[in-house]
Amino acid sequence: MSKAEIPPWGLAIAGSTGAVLANSLVYPLDIVKTRLQVQIKKRPNSSNKLAENDSSATTTNDRHYNGTIHAIQTILEDEGIMGLYSGMAGSLLGVASTNFAYFYWYSTVRTLYLTRVQKNTSAPNTAVELALGAVAGALAQLFTIPIAVVTTRQQTQPKGDKKGLLATAKEVIDSEDGYSGLWRGLKASLVLVVNPAITYGAYQRLKDVIYPGKQILRAHEAFLLGAMSKSLATIATQPLIVAKVGLQSRPPPARNGKPFKSFGEVMSFIIHHEGALGLFKGIGPQILKGLLVQGLLMMTKERLELAFVLLFRYVRMIRKEQLAKLQKIAAERVAAAAEQTKQVAENVAAKA
C-alpha cells in the first residue's frame, strides 16, 4: 500500500483529525505550559524574595506557579476542573485548521518536489525535508494565526475575566493594534515553522533509518517516531515558543499594559527579569505535551491514512465493476441494435 494513492486533502484530514484527538486528550498540559510561559518572576538571586501571591510575578493571574504539578493543583483550587479546559474550543479549532493546512501544503509541495524537481525514487535528504516542512508551515501560519492569538488570550485570562472566543477576538481587535492584533506574533510564528519542519523532517528521516522501505507503520512505531521527532524540535525552539506566547498574551503588569512589539523584545524582557534560563520555562510540560500529542497524532494519522488507502481502493474497485457493467450493457444494446438492423435488412430484401 502506498500513501501516493491518497490525495492531499485525504492526508490533511488524517493529520488534522489525529491532531484534534491528541490535543483534546492532553489539553490540560497545554493550559499549564502556557500559564508557566507567560508568568514573569524575579531572578533567583534577587534581594527581594518573591512572594507566592505577588502579582508582579505573573502576566495575567494573581497566583505564581512553581512547576507543573503545582500549577495543576492551583488551577483546580482557584477555577475548578473547567479551569484546565479554558479556551479548549478555540484551541481545537486552531489545531484542526493549522494541521489541515499544514498537512495539505506539506503533501502538495513534497509531491511537486518529487515529481518536478528530484524526479527519482530516492527519499529527499534532511535539508530538503526541513525546507519542505518550513514552506508548508509558513503557508499554514498565514491563514490560521488569528485563532492561535485568541486561544492564547483565552488560556491566560484571570478567573473573573473569562470570555468566549468571539468576545476575546473583539478584545484583541479593540486594542491599540486593531485588526492587525489578530496576527500578533506572525514573525515569531514564521520563524517557528522550523519546529514542525524539524518535527516532520526528523520523522521522515528517522522512519527511513529505523524502518527503511516500510510504507505503513504499526501504531507503536508511529508513536515512537512522533515522540522522538517532537522532542528534538521542542528543545531546539523552546526560547522562540516562550517568546511567541509572550507576544500573544496580555502584557505583564511591569509594562503597564504596553504590549511587546517583537519576540526579540520579549526575550530581552525575560532575560532581564529571570535570566537566560527563563527562556526555557515551561519546557517540562511542553516536552511532555509534545511527546504525547505527536506520538498520538502520528499513530492516529498512520491508521487513518491506511483507512483512506483501503477506502480509495474499494471505491476504485466499485467504479471499475460499474464501468464493466455499463460496458457490457452498452455492448449488448449495440449487438441488439445490430441484430434488429440485420433483420430489417433481411425483411426488406425478402419483400424485394
Coordinates of C-alpha atoms in Angstrom, one line a residue, residues 161-294:
D161 CA -12.4 37.8 33.3
K162 CA -13.2 34.7 31.3
K163 CA -14.6 35.4 27.8
G164 CA -15.8 33.4 24.8
L165 CA -14.0 33.0 21.5
L166 CA -15.7 35.9 19.8
A167 CA -15.5 38.2 22.8
T168 CA -11.8 37.6 23.2
A169 CA -11.3 38.2 19.5
K170 CA -13.1 41.6 19.9
E171 CA -10.9 42.4 22.8
V172 CA -7.8 41.9 20.6
I173 CA -9.3 44.0 17.8
D174 CA -10.2 46.8 20.2
S175 CA -6.6 47.0 21.5
E176 CA -4.2 49.6 20.1
D177 CA -3.1 47.1 17.3
G178 CA -6.6 46.9 15.8
Y179 CA -7.3 44.0 13.4
S180 CA -3.5 43.5 12.9
G181 CA -3.5 42.3 16.6
L182 CA -5.0 39.1 15.3
W183 CA -1.7 38.5 13.5
R184 CA 0.4 39.4 16.6
G185 CA 3.4 37.2 16.7
L186 CA 3.3 36.4 13.0
K187 CA 7.1 36.9 12.6
A188 CA 7.8 34.7 15.5
S189 CA 5.3 32.1 14.1
L190 CA 7.0 32.2 10.7
V191 CA 10.4 31.7 12.5
L192 CA 8.8 28.8 14.5
V193 CA 7.8 27.0 11.3
V194 CA 11.2 25.4 11.9
N195 CA 9.5 23.5 14.7
P196 CA 7.1 21.4 12.6
A197 CA 9.8 21.4 9.9
I198 CA 12.2 19.8 12.3
T199 CA 9.5 17.5 13.6
Y200 CA 8.3 16.1 10.3
G201 CA 11.7 16.3 8.7
A202 CA 13.1 14.3 11.6
Y203 CA 10.1 11.9 11.4
Q204 CA 10.7 11.2 7.8
R205 CA 14.5 10.7 8.3
L206 CA 14.1 8.5 11.4
K207 CA 11.5 6.5 9.5
D208 CA 13.9 5.9 6.6
V209 CA 16.7 5.0 9.0
I210 CA 14.8 2.8 11.6
Y211 CA 12.1 1.4 9.3
P212 CA 13.6 1.6 5.8
G213 CA 11.2 0.9 2.9
K214 CA 8.2 0.5 5.2
Q215 CA 5.2 2.4 4.0
I216 CA 2.6 1.7 6.7
L217 CA 3.9 1.8 10.3
R218 CA 2.4 -0.1 13.3
A219 CA 0.8 2.1 16.0
H220 CA 3.7 1.8 18.4
E221 CA 6.2 2.5 15.7
A222 CA 4.4 5.7 14.6
F223 CA 4.1 6.8 18.3
L224 CA 7.8 6.2 18.9
L225 CA 8.9 8.2 15.8
G226 CA 6.5 11.0 16.6
A227 CA 7.6 11.4 20.2
M228 CA 11.3 11.3 19.3
S229 CA 11.0 13.9 16.5
K230 CA 8.9 16.3 18.5
S231 CA 11.3 16.2 21.5
L232 CA 14.1 17.2 19.2
A233 CA 12.1 20.1 17.7
T234 CA 10.9 21.4 21.1
I235 CA 14.3 21.5 22.7
A236 CA 15.7 23.4 19.7
T237 CA 12.9 26.0 19.6
Q238 CA 11.7 26.5 23.2
P239 CA 13.0 30.1 23.6
L240 CA 11.0 31.1 20.5
I241 CA 7.9 29.3 21.7
V242 CA 8.1 31.2 25.0
A243 CA 8.6 34.5 23.2
K244 CA 5.6 33.8 20.9
V245 CA 3.4 33.1 23.9
G246 CA 4.5 36.3 25.5
L247 CA 3.7 38.3 22.3
Q248 CA 0.2 36.8 22.0
S249 CA -0.8 37.1 25.7
R250 CA -1.7 40.1 27.7
P251 CA 1.5 42.2 28.7
P252 CA 2.8 41.7 32.2
P253 CA 1.9 44.3 34.9
A254 CA 5.5 45.6 34.8
R255 CA 4.9 47.0 31.3
N256 CA 1.8 48.9 32.4
G257 CA -0.4 47.5 29.6
K258 CA 2.2 48.2 26.9
P259 CA 2.3 45.1 24.5
F260 CA 5.5 43.7 23.2
K261 CA 6.4 44.6 19.6
S262 CA 8.7 41.8 18.7
F263 CA 9.8 38.4 20.0
G264 CA 13.3 39.9 20.5
E265 CA 11.8 42.4 22.9
V266 CA 10.0 39.6 24.8
M267 CA 13.2 37.6 25.1
S268 CA 15.2 40.7 26.3
F269 CA 12.5 41.3 29.0
I270 CA 12.5 37.7 30.2
I271 CA 16.4 37.6 30.3
H272 CA 16.4 40.9 32.3
H273 CA 13.9 39.7 34.9
E274 CA 14.7 35.9 35.0
G275 CA 18.0 35.3 33.4
A276 CA 18.7 33.2 30.3
L277 CA 17.1 30.1 31.8
G278 CA 13.7 31.9 31.8
L279 CA 13.6 31.3 28.1
F280 CA 13.2 27.6 28.8
K281 CA 10.4 27.9 31.4
G282 CA 7.6 25.5 30.9
I283 CA 9.8 23.2 28.9
G284 CA 8.7 20.2 31.1
P285 CA 5.0 20.3 30.2
Q286 CA 5.9 21.5 26.7
I287 CA 8.0 18.4 26.0
L288 CA 5.5 16.1 27.8
K289 CA 2.7 17.5 25.8
G290 CA 4.7 17.3 22.6
L291 CA 5.7 13.7 23.3
L292 CA 2.0 12.6 23.8
V293 CA 0.5 14.8 21.1
Q294 CA 3.0 14.0 18.4

